[in-house]
Amino acid sequence: MSQPITHPASPDLYRAAEMALRECDPETKCERVLALMDAWWADELEALASSGPERLEVPGRPERPVLVHPRELPRRGLHTTAGRVALVHAVAHIEFNAINLALDAVYRFRDMPEPFVSDWLQVAAEEARHFRLLRARLHELGADYGDLPAHNGLWEAALATDHDVMIRMALVPRVLEARGLDVTPGMIERLTAAGDHATVALLEIIQREEVAHVAIGTRWFRELAHAHGLDPEPLFLELLAEYMPGRVRPPFAHAARRAAGFTDAEMAQLEAQATAEPSP
């Protein structure tokens, strides 16, 4: 077993974030994230990088899981251990990708103020904790991360938004991560019916903390929109239509989305967009 990483390998914030982002071993990545956050809060890091960020077509990830199209992922009922493993593995993969997304926000968007860095390092650390909890649950179920295939949709969204921090804040936290707020209550209900209370307890923790993560994205999106003299509510719908048409569908977890900063007007617009007849 590797020794915990107590300090980042570089005093440069961006270099340390890049090293954590490029790290392939999941456990070492989690350790790097926690060390990075601790060093940031201890004022041990500075923004020293002289060159800009590289475009990372592939972030640090293990050789497994094998990445496939979402349609190729197995669909199993939760009444079997194999079905519960598949669900926990899928959520663990989302959380692993969420670590990379939070790190990439710090590494890539270098004109943002220190509170932005603090927010996304906190998100990265919490996503790392979520991943560890889910991986431990996989071990209890006789499996491990990488045993099943997964898809690459979250990182594809990161690449599509790596040119503009405002667009990233609009679409990754407020669309993809908010989708988790919508579907997790249903997973909890189905797992409860299957008697898997251990996994339910983990998902309840994750759901509470993901509300705060989406709220962070909401806050920065609105701040950036206002800085550009734009109205964030219609802008969000415009960006959604441009970059992710058809990606937001019911059911919606209204209470969770409102807690994460969605307004009544936005929710009404999302509902209308989701139920509108497709254009001929």
Tab-separated table of C-alpha atoms in Angstrom:
chain	number	residue	atom	x	y	z
A	1	MET	CA	0.000	0.000	0.000
A	2	SER	CA	1.368	3.428	-0.963
A	3	GLN	CA	2.041	6.018	1.721
A	4	PRO	CA	-0.420	8.924	1.925
A	5	ILE	CA	0.698	12.052	0.095
A	6	THR	CA	0.999	14.800	2.712
A	7	HIS	CA	2.202	17.630	0.456
A	8	PRO	CA	1.766	18.410	-3.246
A	9	ALA	CA	4.828	17.709	-5.366
A	10	SER	CA	4.962	21.356	-6.482
A	11	PRO	CA	4.362	24.687	-4.693
A	12	ASP	CA	2.709	25.988	-7.878
A	13	LEU	CA	-1.080	25.708	-7.596
A	14	TYR	CA	-1.574	25.001	-11.296
A	15	ARG	CA	1.249	22.473	-11.544
A	16	ALA	CA	-0.020	20.641	-8.451
A	17	ALA	CA	-3.557	20.622	-9.839
A	18	GLU	CA	-2.261	19.328	-13.179
A	19	MET	CA	-0.340	16.520	-11.478
A	20	ALA	CA	-3.460	15.458	-9.580
A	21	LEU	CA	-5.505	15.707	-12.781
A	22	ARG	CA	-3.043	13.567	-14.734
A	23	GLU	CA	-2.697	10.953	-11.969
A	24	CYS	CA	-4.055	7.624	-13.217
A	25	ASP	CA	-4.243	5.588	-10.024
A	26	PRO	CA	-7.576	6.350	-8.335
A	27	GLU	CA	-6.336	6.092	-4.748
A	28	THR	CA	-3.253	8.207	-5.434
A	29	LYS	CA	-5.431	10.770	-7.213
A	30	CYS	CA	-7.625	11.029	-4.112
A	31	GLU	CA	-4.543	11.496	-1.926
A	32	ARG	CA	-3.197	14.206	-4.241
A	33	VAL	CA	-6.524	16.034	-4.135
A	34	LEU	CA	-6.628	16.060	-0.344
A	35	ALA	CA	-2.998	17.182	-0.110
A	36	LEU	CA	-3.683	19.918	-2.636
A	37	MET	CA	-6.675	21.232	-0.716
A	38	ASP	CA	-4.800	21.165	2.596
A	39	ALA	CA	-1.841	23.009	1.083
A	40	TRP	CA	-4.139	25.624	-0.443
A	41	TRP	CA	-5.849	26.335	2.870
A	42	ALA	CA	-2.430	26.497	4.577
A	43	ASP	CA	-1.267	29.170	2.059
A	44	GLU	CA	1.498	26.877	0.814
A	45	LEU	CA	0.650	27.273	-2.883
A	46	GLU	CA	1.083	30.125	-5.342
A	47	ALA	CA	-0.065	30.670	-8.910
A	48	LEU	CA	3.382	30.388	-10.488
A	49	ALA	CA	2.833	28.690	-13.850
A	50	SER	CA	4.338	30.715	-16.694
A	51	SER	CA	2.514	28.885	-19.489
A	52	GLY	CA	-1.167	28.339	-20.061
A	53	PRO	CA	-3.071	25.095	-19.508
A	54	GLU	CA	-2.844	22.248	-21.986
A	55	ARG	CA	-5.945	20.774	-23.534
A	56	LEU	CA	-6.296	17.349	-21.948
A	57	GLU	CA	-8.043	15.026	-24.356
A	58	VAL	CA	-7.685	12.250	-21.785
A	59	PRO	CA	-7.299	13.020	-18.070
A	60	GLY	CA	-5.580	10.686	-15.652
A	61	ARG	CA	-7.621	7.494	-15.356
A	62	PRO	CA	-6.844	3.789	-14.918
A	63	GLU	CA	-6.826	1.401	-17.877
A	64	ARG	CA	-10.102	-0.009	-16.603
A	65	PRO	CA	-13.008	0.544	-16.768
A	66	VAL	CA	-13.247	0.102	-20.509
A	67	LEU	CA	-15.142	3.056	-22.000
A	68	VAL	CA	-18.105	2.275	-24.243
A	69	HIS	CA	-21.147	4.059	-25.641
A	70	PRO	CA	-23.859	4.512	-22.974
A	71	ARG	CA	-26.176	2.199	-24.949
A	72	GLU	CA	-23.678	-0.636	-24.451
A	73	LEU	CA	-23.764	-0.472	-20.658
A	74	PRO	CA	-25.486	-3.416	-18.951
A	75	ARG	CA	-28.932	-2.848	-17.457
A	76	ARG	CA	-29.745	-5.060	-14.511
A	77	GLY	CA	-32.398	-5.101	-11.840
A	78	LEU	CA	-31.454	-4.264	-8.279
A	79	HIS	CA	-32.849	-7.485	-6.845
A	80	THR	CA	-29.494	-9.188	-7.531
A	81	THR	CA	-25.997	-8.452	-6.239
A	82	ALA	CA	-24.824	-8.064	-9.829
A	83	GLY	CA	-27.442	-5.389	-10.402
A	84	ARG	CA	-26.449	-3.470	-7.288
A	85	VAL	CA	-22.783	-3.737	-8.256
A	86	ALA	CA	-23.609	-2.261	-11.673
A	87	LEU	CA	-25.410	0.695	-10.102
A	88	VAL	CA	-22.696	1.409	-7.507
A	89	HIS	CA	-20.010	1.064	-10.180
A	90	ALA	CA	-21.813	3.561	-12.436
A	91	VAL	CA	-22.087	6.113	-9.624
A	92	ALA	CA	-18.442	5.542	-8.621
A	93	HIS	CA	-17.404	6.258	-12.213
A	94	ILE	CA	-19.384	9.502	-12.180
A	95	GLU	CA	-17.694	10.539	-8.933
A	96	PHE	CA	-14.240	9.688	-10.305
A	97	ASN	CA	-14.914	11.842	-13.346
A	98	ALA	CA	-16.223	14.592	-11.094
A	99	ILE	CA	-12.832	14.690	-9.349
A	100	ASN	CA	-11.182	15.379	-12.701
A	101	LEU	CA	-13.792	17.992	-13.630
A	102	ALA	CA	-13.265	19.938	-10.405
A	103	LEU	CA	-9.481	19.760	-10.764
A	104	ASP	CA	-9.736	20.891	-14.366
A	105	ALA	CA	-11.728	23.968	-13.316
A	106	VAL	CA	-8.829	24.971	-11.056
A	107	TYR	CA	-6.109	24.059	-13.569
A	108	ARG	CA	-7.721	25.597	-16.642
A	109	PHE	CA	-9.467	28.810	-15.682
A	110	ARG	CA	-6.608	30.912	-14.361
A	111	ASP	CA	-8.244	34.330	-14.426
A	112	MET	CA	-10.687	33.375	-11.700
A	113	PRO	CA	-10.314	34.708	-8.141
A	114	GLU	CA	-9.167	32.738	-5.106
A	115	PRO	CA	-12.698	31.912	-3.881
A	116	PHE	CA	-13.250	30.052	-7.163
A	117	VAL	CA	-10.150	27.958	-6.478
A	118	SER	CA	-11.298	27.292	-2.912
A	119	ASP	CA	-14.752	26.236	-4.074
A	120	TRP	CA	-13.563	23.773	-6.699
A	121	LEU	CA	-10.813	22.282	-4.545
A	122	GLN	CA	-13.478	21.649	-1.910
A	123	VAL	CA	-15.661	20.016	-4.558
A	124	ALA	CA	-12.723	17.875	-5.737
A	125	ALA	CA	-12.034	16.731	-2.181
A	126	GLU	CA	-15.678	15.829	-1.565
A	127	GLU	CA	-15.917	13.973	-4.874
A	128	ALA	CA	-12.789	12.031	-3.866
A	129	ARG	CA	-14.466	11.093	-0.584
A	130	HIS	CA	-17.600	10.012	-2.461
A	131	PHE	CA	-15.514	7.857	-4.787
A	132	ARG	CA	-13.747	6.192	-1.872
A	133	LEU	CA	-17.036	5.446	-0.114
A	134	LEU	CA	-18.482	3.886	-3.252
A	135	ARG	CA	-15.343	1.891	-3.993
A	136	ALA	CA	-15.397	0.524	-0.456
A	137	ARG	CA	-19.036	-0.461	-1.023
A	138	LEU	CA	-18.031	-2.235	-4.232
A	139	HIS	CA	-15.443	-4.182	-2.232
A	140	GLU	CA	-18.167	-5.200	0.235
A	141	LEU	CA	-20.211	-6.453	-2.718
A	142	GLY	CA	-17.272	-8.497	-4.028
A	143	ALA	CA	-16.298	-6.140	-6.854
A	144	ASP	CA	-13.991	-3.211	-7.603
A	145	TYR	CA	-13.909	-0.074	-9.712
A	146	GLY	CA	-12.986	-1.053	-13.250
A	147	ASP	CA	-14.735	-4.423	-13.235
A	148	LEU	CA	-17.519	-3.138	-15.510
A	149	PRO	CA	-17.522	-0.875	-18.587
A	150	ALA	CA	-18.397	2.808	-18.286
A	151	HIS	CA	-18.952	5.819	-20.544
A	152	ASN	CA	-17.034	9.058	-21.037
A	153	GLY	CA	-19.877	11.583	-21.245
A	154	LEU	CA	-18.723	13.829	-18.408
A	155	TRP	CA	-15.245	14.351	-19.788
A	156	GLU	CA	-16.609	14.909	-23.284
A	157	ALA	CA	-18.605	17.775	-21.781
A	158	ALA	CA	-15.432	19.120	-20.180
A	159	LEU	CA	-13.739	19.225	-23.586
A	160	ALA	CA	-16.750	20.940	-25.152
A	161	THR	CA	-16.604	23.715	-22.530
A	162	ASP	CA	-12.876	24.099	-21.924
A	163	HIS	CA	-12.732	27.393	-23.836
A	164	ASP	CA	-15.041	29.403	-21.568
A	165	VAL	CA	-15.439	29.239	-17.799
A	166	MET	CA	-18.945	30.726	-17.925
A	167	ILE	CA	-20.130	28.006	-20.301
A	168	ARG	CA	-18.427	25.346	-18.157
A	169	MET	CA	-20.214	26.608	-15.047
A	170	ALA	CA	-23.541	26.688	-16.888
A	171	LEU	CA	-23.423	23.240	-18.388
A	172	VAL	CA	-21.366	20.845	-16.276
A	173	PRO	CA	-22.657	21.564	-12.762
A	174	ARG	CA	-26.107	22.831	-13.795
A	175	VAL	CA	-26.882	20.159	-16.412
A	176	LEU	CA	-24.806	17.025	-15.917
A	177	GLU	CA	-24.325	17.139	-12.155
A	178	ALA	CA	-27.859	18.420	-11.631
A	179	ARG	CA	-29.034	15.327	-13.465
A	180	GLY	CA	-27.669	13.336	-10.557
A	181	LEU	CA	-29.958	15.291	-8.249
A	182	ASP	CA	-32.897	14.185	-10.387
A	183	VAL	CA	-32.146	10.466	-10.595
A	184	THR	CA	-30.693	9.720	-7.155
A	185	PRO	CA	-34.060	9.766	-5.305
A	186	GLY	CA	-35.332	7.058	-7.639
A	187	MET	CA	-32.209	4.977	-7.052
A	188	ILE	CA	-32.652	5.366	-3.306
A	189	GLU	CA	-36.267	4.236	-3.549
A	190	ARG	CA	-35.380	1.162	-5.617
A	191	LEU	CA	-32.457	0.205	-3.375
A	192	THR	CA	-34.611	0.603	-0.284
A	193	ALA	CA	-37.156	-1.755	-1.808
A	194	ALA	CA	-34.319	-4.206	-2.516
A	195	GLY	CA	-33.145	-3.988	1.105
A	196	ASP	CA	-29.733	-2.459	0.307
A	197	HIS	CA	-29.688	0.060	3.132
A	198	ALA	CA	-25.872	0.364	3.125
A	199	THR	CA	-25.837	1.758	-0.405
A	200	VAL	CA	-28.843	3.960	0.359
A	201	ALA	CA	-26.910	5.580	3.230
A	202	LEU	CA	-24.052	6.447	0.864
A	203	LEU	CA	-26.349	7.880	-1.787
A	204	GLU	CA	-28.082	10.055	0.799
A	205	ILE	CA	-24.708	11.541	1.794
A	206	ILE	CA	-23.780	12.120	-1.843
A	207	GLN	CA	-27.143	13.687	-2.693
A	208	ARG	CA	-26.839	16.246	0.124
A	209	GLU	CA	-23.329	17.268	-0.878
A	210	GLU	CA	-24.050	17.319	-4.608
A	211	VAL	CA	-26.743	19.938	-3.997
A	212	ALA	CA	-23.967	22.190	-2.690
A	213	HIS	CA	-21.764	21.397	-5.707
A	214	VAL	CA	-24.479	22.384	-8.165
A	215	ALA	CA	-25.089	25.527	-6.093
A	216	ILE	CA	-21.409	26.449	-6.486
A	217	GLY	CA	-21.734	26.132	-10.259
A	218	THR	CA	-24.925	28.196	-10.182
A	219	ARG	CA	-23.312	30.971	-8.179
A	220	TRP	CA	-20.264	31.261	-10.442
A	221	PHE	CA	-22.340	31.036	-13.627
A	222	ARG	CA	-24.533	33.901	-12.483
A	223	GLU	CA	-21.597	35.985	-11.343
A	224	LEU	CA	-19.840	35.506	-14.687
A	225	ALA	CA	-23.008	36.238	-16.668
A	226	HIS	CA	-23.589	39.469	-14.763
A	227	ALA	CA	-19.931	40.439	-15.281
A	228	HIS	CA	-20.566	40.151	-19.035
A	229	GLY	CA	-23.766	42.201	-18.761
A	230	LEU	CA	-25.945	39.174	-19.497
A	231	ASP	CA	-29.134	37.894	-17.901
A	232	PRO	CA	-28.281	34.403	-16.611
A	233	GLU	CA	-31.773	32.882	-16.864
A	234	PRO	CA	-32.326	33.215	-20.632
A	235	LEU	CA	-28.598	32.686	-21.211
A	236	PHE	CA	-28.722	29.299	-19.500
A	237	LEU	CA	-31.523	28.128	-21.776
A	238	GLU	CA	-29.681	29.443	-24.840
A	239	LEU	CA	-26.484	27.587	-23.889
A	240	LEU	CA	-28.448	24.447	-23.138
A	241	ALA	CA	-30.090	24.572	-26.564
A	242	GLU	CA	-26.756	25.226	-28.294
A	243	TYR	CA	-24.539	22.702	-26.528
A	244	MET	CA	-26.818	20.035	-25.071
A	245	PRO	CA	-30.173	19.914	-26.877
A	246	GLY	CA	-32.405	17.206	-25.506
A	247	ARG	CA	-30.094	16.445	-22.585
A	248	VAL	CA	-32.420	17.688	-19.813
A	249	ARG	CA	-35.443	15.459	-19.354
A	250	PRO	CA	-37.875	14.774	-16.510
A	251	PRO	CA	-38.259	13.700	-13.812
A	252	PHE	CA	-36.904	16.772	-12.041
A	253	ALA	CA	-36.060	16.867	-8.347
A	254	HIS	CA	-37.600	20.293	-7.827
A	255	ALA	CA	-36.683	20.709	-4.161
A	256	ALA	CA	-33.064	19.682	-4.715
A	257	ARG	CA	-32.690	21.881	-7.797
A	258	ARG	CA	-34.169	24.874	-5.987
A	259	ALA	CA	-31.792	24.271	-3.086
A	260	ALA	CA	-28.994	24.276	-5.679
A	261	GLY	CA	-30.058	27.697	-6.954
A	262	PHE	CA	-32.495	27.021	-9.779
A	263	THR	CA	-35.274	29.604	-9.820
A	264	ASP	CA	-38.978	28.906	-10.288
A	265	ALA	CA	-38.743	30.526	-13.723
A	266	GLU	CA	-35.848	28.292	-14.738
A	267	MET	CA	-37.662	25.180	-13.561
A	268	ALA	CA	-40.777	26.203	-15.512
A	269	GLN	CA	-38.641	26.741	-18.616
A	270	LEU	CA	-36.907	23.381	-18.191
A	271	GLU	CA	-40.253	21.645	-17.808
A	272	ALA	CA	-41.605	23.379	-20.906
A	273	GLN	CA	-38.494	22.583	-22.925
A	274	ALA	CA	-38.525	18.948	-21.867
A	275	THR	CA	-42.158	18.426	-22.819
A	276	ALA	CA	-42.210	20.496	-26.028
A	277	GLU	CA	-42.929	18.686	-29.257
A	278	PRO	CA	-39.777	18.294	-31.395
A	279	SER	CA	-39.497	20.622	-34.364
A	280	PRO	CA	-40.452	19.038	-37.711
